[in-house]
Amino acid sequence: MTVTTVESQEMPVFPLARPARCPFDPPTEYRSWQQDSGPRQVRLPSGQLAWVVTKHDEARASLSDPRLSNDILNPRMPKLQPFASSSANNPGTLAFIRMDDPEHARQRRMLTAAFTVKQTESMRPMIQELVDARLDRMIRNGPPADLVSVFALPIPSEVITHMLGISYEEHTFFQSNASMIIDLTNTPEEAGRAFMALTDFFGEIVSQKEREPGDDLVSQLLSQRVATGELTREFLVTMMRTLLIAGHETTANMIALSTLTLLRNPEQLARVRDAGDPALIANAVEELLRYLSITENLVYRVAAEDFTISDQLVRAGEGVIISLPTANRDATVFESPDKFDIDRNTAGHIAFGYGVHQCLGQNLARVELQVAVPTLLRRLPGLRLAVPFEEVSFRADTGTYGVHRLPIEWQPYQRTT
Amino acid sequence: MKIAIDAGACIGAGQCVLSAPAVFDQDERDGTVVLLQPEPSLNLRNAVLEAAEKCPARVIEVDE
């Protein structure tokens, strides 16, 4: 068993920066830690120490170990998000995704029926319509455009608001507040205010659905779970806020980064664009998920009791950060892991996490990506970046990786006179 | 090949349905795993093993 003796002076401060020339790759240091046995100890900006898990097998083992707690109320939880210490952590209004079982499982199970493979597949025509309507508008307005603001952000927003039965007109309100919560550079006060604004907003939505139930998830949960006493109204509000934040920014970043990745790999872009085979598109999406693994600094836990990761003792109360992007580049699982290859066997990627907290909305995200990305490529002929690649501004210091803007242009349709 | 599932520990991620839709389904009420074929034919072996391997809650046991 290894005893921790790393001097604090030489301890790296997490998170480290990605290599400037390879913005799709995880920080080089994390890749070198992958060669060691066991996790690597780091210091967080909060001053806390934590362990970083970078290997695929250790990531899977850690994420399925019940001794690693996801309870945000644990005062020793690594503080990586600004709201981790804000007023948002009232026990009565806590998000189930930051709880442990059994309460986490109890609340999650109220939502799983809405996100099954069949249920999300049945949403494909609706998603296709939303994507086509967005593209109609882009084509009407003509190039250039910022893909993030006119396509990548609105699509998941429209899908989740459709599921929740909320008018899409509120979407700018969502976007600004959801971004404030996720952006690690915001102060806890800013993030806390955004959190409260979204909470108030969903409180009003729930009141509205109480008065006028519709054919939507909020109304279903009200009649099936709140009315029976299984779920408090406060928890329902929190659930809605959680679904919105989780389902919105993540998919948006995946749409934008997927487009950028394919633009950098034109032969594979052409195959995704021209594919008549849904299996090719499905595997390309899995590879994009593996290669990009955008939830870079969002998966962290605290040891509820002493345990070991490989030979390293992790003591109760110590934080553990699981680096999904690095684990998904583990050469012992994925051959030539830094190569983007839509034909590879992607089985085993953990872009959606692993264990009981694995992403609830993963099948919805898959359908959204399978529809949005190929449709975009087909309908905007000659799609290209409108700026040099070096000028694309990547989001650093946020929990979710992405780009701030993605200026694109394409061959406008010729008008016949 | 025999399959055993622990539906009580299932988290409804649906990975098994994506891997082997002929063998696994999800309950319409709570999304948990439904075993359609407890003893599937050998031509489904790879798909079933993939489903068991991908299951995030490790609730699928395959006895070959």
XYZ file of N, CA and C in Angstrom, chain A residues 276-387:
336
model
N -26.471 6.466 -45.726
C -27.867 6.078 -45.703
C -28.097 5.101 -44.559
N -27.003 4.697 -43.914
C -27.046 3.625 -42.930
C -27.099 4.207 -41.520
N -28.214 4.023 -40.815
C -28.310 4.568 -39.452
C -27.229 4.018 -38.521
N -26.750 2.785 -38.793
C -25.722 2.203 -37.918
C -24.412 2.973 -38.024
N -24.101 3.467 -39.233
C -22.866 4.253 -39.393
C -22.984 5.552 -38.592
N -24.146 6.193 -38.690
C -24.343 7.451 -37.954
C -24.311 7.196 -36.451
N -24.954 6.102 -36.018
C -24.973 5.799 -34.579
C -23.552 5.578 -34.056
N -22.731 4.846 -34.821
C -21.369 4.605 -34.338
C -20.520 5.877 -34.394
N -20.772 6.716 -35.414
C -20.046 7.990 -35.489
C -20.371 8.840 -34.259
N -21.631 8.835 -33.835
C -22.017 9.609 -32.647
C -21.335 9.048 -31.399
N -21.261 7.714 -31.286
C -20.571 7.119 -30.126
C -19.099 7.524 -30.115
N -18.484 7.555 -31.303
C -17.073 7.939 -31.376
C -16.903 9.422 -31.025
N -17.828 10.260 -31.469
C -17.777 11.676 -31.086
C -17.903 11.809 -29.567
N -18.794 11.019 -28.973
C -18.964 11.052 -27.519
C -17.670 10.640 -26.817
N -17.058 9.558 -27.293
C -15.807 9.086 -26.685
C -14.694 10.118 -26.864
N -14.516 10.546 -28.108
C -13.393 11.413 -28.459
C -13.489 12.760 -27.745
N -14.692 13.297 -27.629
C -14.857 14.638 -27.071
C -15.111 14.625 -25.558
N -15.826 13.634 -25.064
C -16.066 13.484 -23.603
C -16.159 14.829 -22.893
N -17.218 15.565 -23.188
C -17.262 16.980 -22.798
C -17.446 17.239 -21.305
N -17.938 16.246 -20.544
C -18.114 16.515 -19.104
C -16.769 16.332 -18.410
N -15.892 17.332 -18.607
C -14.505 17.112 -18.220
C -14.256 17.275 -16.730
N -14.886 18.245 -16.093
C -14.608 18.453 -14.668
C -15.890 18.395 -13.850
N -16.779 17.514 -14.215
C -18.089 17.473 -13.558
C -18.293 16.227 -12.710
N -17.404 15.254 -12.842
C -17.629 13.978 -12.169
C -16.647 13.848 -11.005
N -17.152 14.078 -9.810
C -16.300 13.996 -8.630
C -17.103 13.468 -7.454
N -16.402 12.849 -6.519
C -17.032 12.183 -5.386
C -16.194 12.442 -4.135
N -16.705 11.962 -2.997
C -15.919 11.989 -1.766
C -15.988 10.593 -1.141
N -14.847 10.122 -0.624
C -14.822 8.785 -0.032
C -15.622 8.813 1.268
N -16.631 7.941 1.362
C -17.436 7.855 2.585
C -16.711 7.008 3.628
N -15.822 6.127 3.174
C -14.974 5.349 4.089
C -13.655 5.064 3.379
N -12.682 4.552 4.137
C -11.381 4.246 3.529
C -11.557 3.185 2.454
N -10.896 3.353 1.332
C -10.862 2.289 0.341
C -9.661 2.496 -0.563
N -9.385 1.525 -1.406
C -8.216 1.662 -2.269
C -8.627 1.691 -3.729
N -7.887 2.502 -4.503
C -8.011 2.485 -5.952
C -6.677 1.944 -6.441
N -6.713 0.776 -7.090
C -5.492 -0.010 -7.313
C -4.788 -0.128 -5.961
N -3.534 0.310 -5.813
C -2.878 0.129 -4.513
C -2.917 1.381 -3.653
N -3.567 2.397 -4.147
C -3.541 3.663 -3.420
C -4.662 3.731 -2.394
N -4.290 3.976 -1.140
C -5.302 4.163 -0.106
C -5.944 5.544 -0.261
N -7.254 5.564 -0.314
C -8.002 6.823 -0.287
C -8.748 6.829 1.036
N -8.490 7.856 1.841
C -9.082 7.874 3.183
C -10.470 8.504 3.159
N -11.285 8.086 4.084
C -12.622 8.680 4.232
C -12.488 10.195 4.283
N -13.307 10.894 3.521
C -13.281 12.352 3.509
C -12.415 12.936 2.409
N -11.638 12.089 1.714
C -10.821 12.610 0.620
C -11.641 12.631 -0.676
N -11.388 13.658 -1.477
C -12.123 13.820 -2.732
C -11.515 12.994 -3.853
N -12.348 12.564 -4.773
C -11.901 11.811 -5.945
C -12.567 12.418 -7.181
N -11.743 12.790 -8.156
C -12.260 13.348 -9.413
C -12.013 12.301 -10.490
N -13.051 11.969 -11.242
C -12.884 10.982 -12.303
C -12.839 11.723 -13.641
N -11.698 11.657 -14.313
C -11.533 12.372 -15.580
C -12.040 11.504 -16.726
N -13.292 11.708 -17.117
C -13.875 10.911 -18.204
C -13.128 11.099 -19.525
N -12.739 12.350 -19.886
C -12.039 12.495 -21.164
C -10.739 11.694 -21.209
N -10.031 11.633 -20.080
C -8.757 10.907 -20.063
C -9.006 9.400 -20.091
N -9.976 8.933 -19.311
C -10.292 7.499 -19.304
C -10.719 7.027 -20.691
N -11.400 7.892 -21.423
C -11.838 7.523 -22.776
C -10.706 7.601 -23.803
N -9.513 7.989 -23.362
C -8.328 7.956 -24.233
C -7.327 6.940 -23.692
N -7.811 5.938 -22.994
C -6.932 4.925 -22.405
C -6.548 3.911 -23.483
N -5.257 3.857 -23.780
C -4.778 3.008 -24.884
C -4.940 1.522 -24.594
N -5.153 1.159 -23.327
C -5.361 -0.263 -23.047
C -6.781 -0.702 -23.444
N -7.659 0.263 -23.691
C -9.034 -0.064 -24.089
C -9.303 0.335 -25.542
N -8.774 1.489 -25.944
C -9.032 2.004 -27.292
C -7.705 2.119 -28.042
N -7.618 1.389 -29.157
C -6.383 1.421 -29.938
C -6.194 2.815 -30.538
N -4.970 3.291 -30.554
C -4.684 4.663 -31.034
C -5.767 5.615 -30.530
N -5.831 5.807 -29.217
C -6.986 6.501 -28.626
C -7.153 7.954 -29.072
N -6.058 8.591 -29.519
C -6.176 10.000 -29.908
C -6.641 10.169 -31.344
N -6.805 9.049 -32.028
C -7.280 9.121 -33.409
C -8.810 9.150 -33.409
N -9.376 10.083 -34.135
C -10.820 10.131 -34.302
C -11.201 9.202 -35.450
N -11.974 8.177 -35.151
C -12.230 7.132 -36.144
C -13.659 6.613 -35.995
N -14.527 7.022 -36.915
C -15.949 6.666 -36.783
C -16.209 5.183 -37.023
N -15.170 4.441 -37.470
C -15.345 3.001 -37.696
C -14.900 2.162 -36.497
N -14.304 2.787 -35.495
C -13.737 1.994 -34.399
C -14.842 1.358 -33.549
N -14.442 0.330 -32.804
C -15.336 -0.247 -31.807
C -15.328 0.683 -30.590
N -16.460 1.316 -30.340
C -16.531 2.312 -29.266
C -17.042 1.715 -27.960
N -17.325 0.412 -27.963
C -17.903 -0.221 -26.769
C -17.030 0.048 -25.551
N -17.658 0.399 -24.465
C -16.923 0.623 -23.230
C -16.613 2.080 -22.953
N -16.927 2.985 -23.891
C -16.652 4.405 -23.590
C -17.536 4.847 -22.430
N -17.027 5.774 -21.645
C -17.789 6.217 -20.469
C -18.073 7.718 -20.542
N -18.393 8.179 -21.760
C -18.702 9.605 -21.922
C -19.919 10.011 -21.088
N -20.836 9.064 -20.840
C -22.011 9.354 -20.003
C -21.782 8.925 -18.561
N -20.544 8.649 -18.202
C -20.254 8.171 -16.853
C -20.488 6.679 -16.753
N -20.527 6.194 -15.521
C -20.708 4.774 -15.267
C -21.260 4.635 -13.861
N -21.836 3.471 -13.565
C -22.397 3.294 -12.231
C -23.805 3.861 -12.143
N -24.324 3.919 -10.931
C -25.741 4.269 -10.753
C -26.062 5.703 -11.154
N -25.043 6.542 -11.309
C -25.291 7.929 -11.697
C -25.122 8.156 -13.197
N -24.935 7.074 -13.958
C -24.753 7.275 -15.394
C -25.902 8.111 -15.961
N -25.574 8.952 -16.930
C -26.513 9.949 -17.466
C -27.906 9.381 -17.738
N -28.888 10.011 -17.132
C -30.287 9.612 -17.335
C -30.741 9.919 -18.762
N -30.246 11.022 -19.315
C -30.737 11.486 -20.617
C -29.910 11.002 -21.794
N -29.073 9.988 -21.570
C -28.128 9.596 -22.625
C -28.816 9.187 -23.925
N -29.947 8.503 -23.854
C -30.575 8.051 -25.100
C -31.246 9.194 -25.849
N -31.714 10.186 -25.105
C -32.230 11.393 -25.739
C -31.081 12.141 -26.430
N -29.958 12.259 -25.741
C -28.788 12.935 -26.328
C -28.350 12.234 -27.613
N -28.367 10.890 -27.579
C -27.975 10.133 -28.778
C -28.874 10.491 -29.962
N -30.197 10.479 -29.737
C -31.121 10.768 -30.839
C -30.911 12.203 -31.328
N -30.756 13.132 -30.399
C -30.552 14.531 -30.801
C -29.311 14.669 -31.679
N -28.219 14.015 -31.281
C -26.978 14.113 -32.057
C -27.101 13.384 -33.389
N -27.754 12.223 -33.379
C -27.907 11.451 -34.622
C -28.752 12.208 -35.649
N -29.657 13.055 -35.168
C -30.493 13.842 -36.082
C -29.785 15.158 -36.443
N -29.328 15.885 -35.433
C -28.855 17.258 -35.662
C -27.603 17.311 -36.542
N -26.619 16.466 -36.246
C -25.332 16.598 -36.939
C -25.440 16.211 -38.426
N -25.952 15.017 -38.779
C -26.031 14.700 -40.214
C -26.972 15.637 -40.989
N -28.073 16.070 -40.370
C -28.996 16.965 -41.078
C -28.314 18.300 -41.391
N -27.573 18.790 -40.416
C -26.823 20.037 -40.621
C -25.863 19.893 -41.803
N -25.135 18.780 -41.844
C -24.143 18.576 -42.907
C -24.820 18.463 -44.272
N -25.983 17.817 -44.300
C -26.673 17.623 -45.580
C -27.283 18.919 -46.106
N -27.814 19.718 -45.188
C -28.583 20.875 -45.658
C -27.750 22.130 -45.879
N -26.512 22.149 -45.372
C -25.656 23.313 -45.606
C -24.471 22.879 -46.472
N -24.635 22.878 -47.790
C -23.566 22.388 -48.659
C -22.315 23.257 -48.536
N -21.170 22.601 -48.598
C -19.905 23.324 -48.532
C -19.637 23.917 -47.158
N -20.247 23.338 -46.127
C -20.071 23.862 -44.766
C -18.587 23.971 -44.415
N -18.195 25.112 -43.872
C -16.793 25.309 -43.450
C -16.740 26.346 -42.332
N -15.591 26.384 -41.667
C -15.362 27.405 -40.648
C -15.239 28.760 -41.331
N -15.772 29.799 -40.698
C -15.672 31.148 -41.264
C -14.455 31.900 -40.722
N -13.728 31.263 -39.818
C -12.492 31.854 -39.261
C -11.428 30.764 -39.273
